[in-house]
Amino acid sequence: MPDATSPDLTALPELVDSHCHLDFADFNGEVDQLVARARAAGVTRMVTICTRIANLPYCQSLAESHPGVFFTYGVHPLHVTEEPKITATELIALSHHEKFVAFGETGLDFHYTPETREAQLISLREHITAAQQSGLPLVIHARNADEDMEKILAEGLKEAPYSAVMHCFSSGPRLAGAALEMGFYLSMSGIAAFPKSQEIRDIFAAAPLERILVETDSPYLAPPPHRGRRNEPAYVAHTAAVGARLYGLSAAEFARATSENFDRLFPRAADWGRNRS
Ligand SMILES: [Zn+2]
Ligand SMILES: [Zn+2]
């Protein structure tokens, strides 16, 4: 339940922004207003994805000062040569806070940095091990790496179970099918709302509703009508409207489904809410 000081949101469907970057300099000093605007748009919960070890204390403090904010940590594939190399054991040691809900974002990005492929693969494997050993899910970033991604995710599942979301899904239909087959989730970002993204919309429309999340990846990828400007968690409502149309649902029905999916994939966030309601 919302805390006593929050506005009455009974008229609005409760949405979750499953992936944003509140620690980025783009948002400096404005997080209180961002969270307030998000709540006013029905976005009652959000996960801030920490990709810089130096920012982890700040991300934790955001989660501690805002009931609806949860956090993660992981080494972004574009940062593997800048961030300290991390092992599964070290990742798990960072994960014990009650609002630390996942490892990531980790993954493979061969669009910008194909030259760090080996380091990206090693880093992703450590994150998979951490997920297997802790039971926390993975937040996965994939770009221009469909083949390697499918292979490494499947190899991991052969060793031990773990769960994951393919965040900001913009890969091909084969990887989408493989990820769903493995029991993973696909997260819809503002990309799905861009006019040119018909292939992405088709992938989502063909995926089971119970495996769909929504996110902003803010400050990036603002959906229309904000495209090209700074994105923020409140705008996940625009992406969710696109999702609702794809599934032929009302905004409230789509919000309820994606929030339930979020609670299933991120049990620590669900538990935190239950303990306070
Ligand atoms: Zn990403
Ligand atoms: Zn991100």
mmCIF file of N, CA and C and ligand atoms in Angstrom, residues 19 21 49 51 76-78 105-106 109 139-142 167-168 215 217 220-221, ligand 1:
data_model
loop_
_atom_site.group_PDB
_atom_site.id
_atom_site.type_symbol
_atom_site.label_atom_id
_atom_site.label_comp_id
_atom_site.label_asym_id
_atom_site.label_seq_id
_atom_site.Cartn_x
_atom_site.Cartn_y
_atom_site.Cartn_z
ATOM 1 N N HIS A 19 13.233 -0.345 -14.989
ATOM 2 C CA HIS A 19 14.635 -0.065 -15.341
ATOM 3 C C HIS A 19 14.814 1.430 -15.612
ATOM 4 N N HIS A 21 17.771 4.918 -14.501
ATOM 5 C CA HIS A 21 19.107 5.239 -13.972
ATOM 6 C C HIS A 21 19.023 6.573 -13.234
ATOM 7 N N ILE A 49 18.945 1.213 -11.750
ATOM 8 C CA ILE A 49 19.962 0.243 -12.140
ATOM 9 C C ILE A 49 21.331 0.902 -11.971
ATOM 10 N N THR A 51 25.220 0.986 -12.368
ATOM 11 C CA THR A 51 26.254 0.360 -13.193
ATOM 12 C C THR A 51 27.652 0.883 -12.851
ATOM 13 N N HIS A 76 27.973 -3.030 -16.431
ATOM 14 C CA HIS A 76 27.427 -2.864 -17.780
ATOM 15 C C HIS A 76 28.451 -3.353 -18.804
ATOM 16 N N PRO A 77 27.984 -4.046 -19.862
ATOM 17 C CA PRO A 77 28.951 -4.551 -20.848
ATOM 18 C C PRO A 77 29.809 -3.448 -21.486
ATOM 19 N N LEU A 78 29.300 -2.235 -21.529
ATOM 20 C CA LEU A 78 30.108 -1.141 -22.096
ATOM 21 C C LEU A 78 31.130 -0.618 -21.092
ATOM 22 N N GLU A 105 22.651 -3.912 -14.656
ATOM 23 C CA GLU A 105 22.602 -4.642 -15.870
ATOM 24 C C GLU A 105 23.969 -5.149 -16.275
ATOM 25 N N THR A 106 23.935 -6.409 -16.710
ATOM 26 C CA THR A 106 25.087 -7.084 -17.261
ATOM 27 C C THR A 106 24.691 -7.499 -18.672
ATOM 28 N N ASP A 109 27.263 -6.258 -25.473
ATOM 29 C CA ASP A 109 26.985 -5.177 -26.414
ATOM 30 C C ASP A 109 28.133 -5.099 -27.392
ATOM 31 N N VAL A 139 19.325 -8.677 -14.684
ATOM 32 C CA VAL A 139 18.852 -7.690 -15.661
ATOM 33 C C VAL A 139 19.869 -7.690 -16.795
ATOM 34 N N ILE A 140 19.400 -8.084 -17.982
ATOM 35 C CA ILE A 140 20.325 -8.334 -19.086
ATOM 36 C C ILE A 140 20.180 -7.318 -20.200
ATOM 37 N N HIS A 141 21.330 -6.795 -20.615
ATOM 38 C CA HIS A 141 21.428 -5.858 -21.732
ATOM 39 C C HIS A 141 22.025 -6.618 -22.910
ATOM 40 N N ALA A 142 21.361 -6.578 -24.059
ATOM 41 C CA ALA A 142 21.862 -7.279 -25.242
ATOM 42 C C ALA A 142 21.765 -6.381 -26.457
ATOM 43 N N HIS A 167 16.273 -6.718 -20.722
ATOM 44 C CA HIS A 167 15.781 -5.348 -20.575
ATOM 45 C C HIS A 167 15.836 -4.628 -21.916
ATOM 46 N N CYS A 168 14.913 -3.676 -22.092
ATOM 47 C CA CYS A 168 14.867 -2.850 -23.298
ATOM 48 C C CYS A 168 14.980 -3.729 -24.534
ATOM 49 N N GLU A 215 9.513 -0.514 -18.971
ATOM 50 C CA GLU A 215 10.611 0.265 -18.389
ATOM 51 C C GLU A 215 10.807 1.534 -19.212
ATOM 52 N N ASP A 217 14.293 2.957 -19.092
ATOM 53 C CA ASP A 217 15.740 3.113 -19.305
ATOM 54 C C ASP A 217 16.107 4.599 -19.254
ATOM 55 N N TYR A 220 17.491 7.746 -21.001
ATOM 56 C CA TYR A 220 17.523 7.501 -22.445
ATOM 57 C C TYR A 220 16.143 7.147 -22.982
ATOM 58 N N LEU A 221 16.034 7.135 -24.319
ATOM 59 C CA LEU A 221 14.937 6.460 -25.039
ATOM 60 C C LEU A 221 13.539 6.919 -24.663
HETATM 61 ZN ZN ZN B 1 20.962 -1.437 -21.114
#
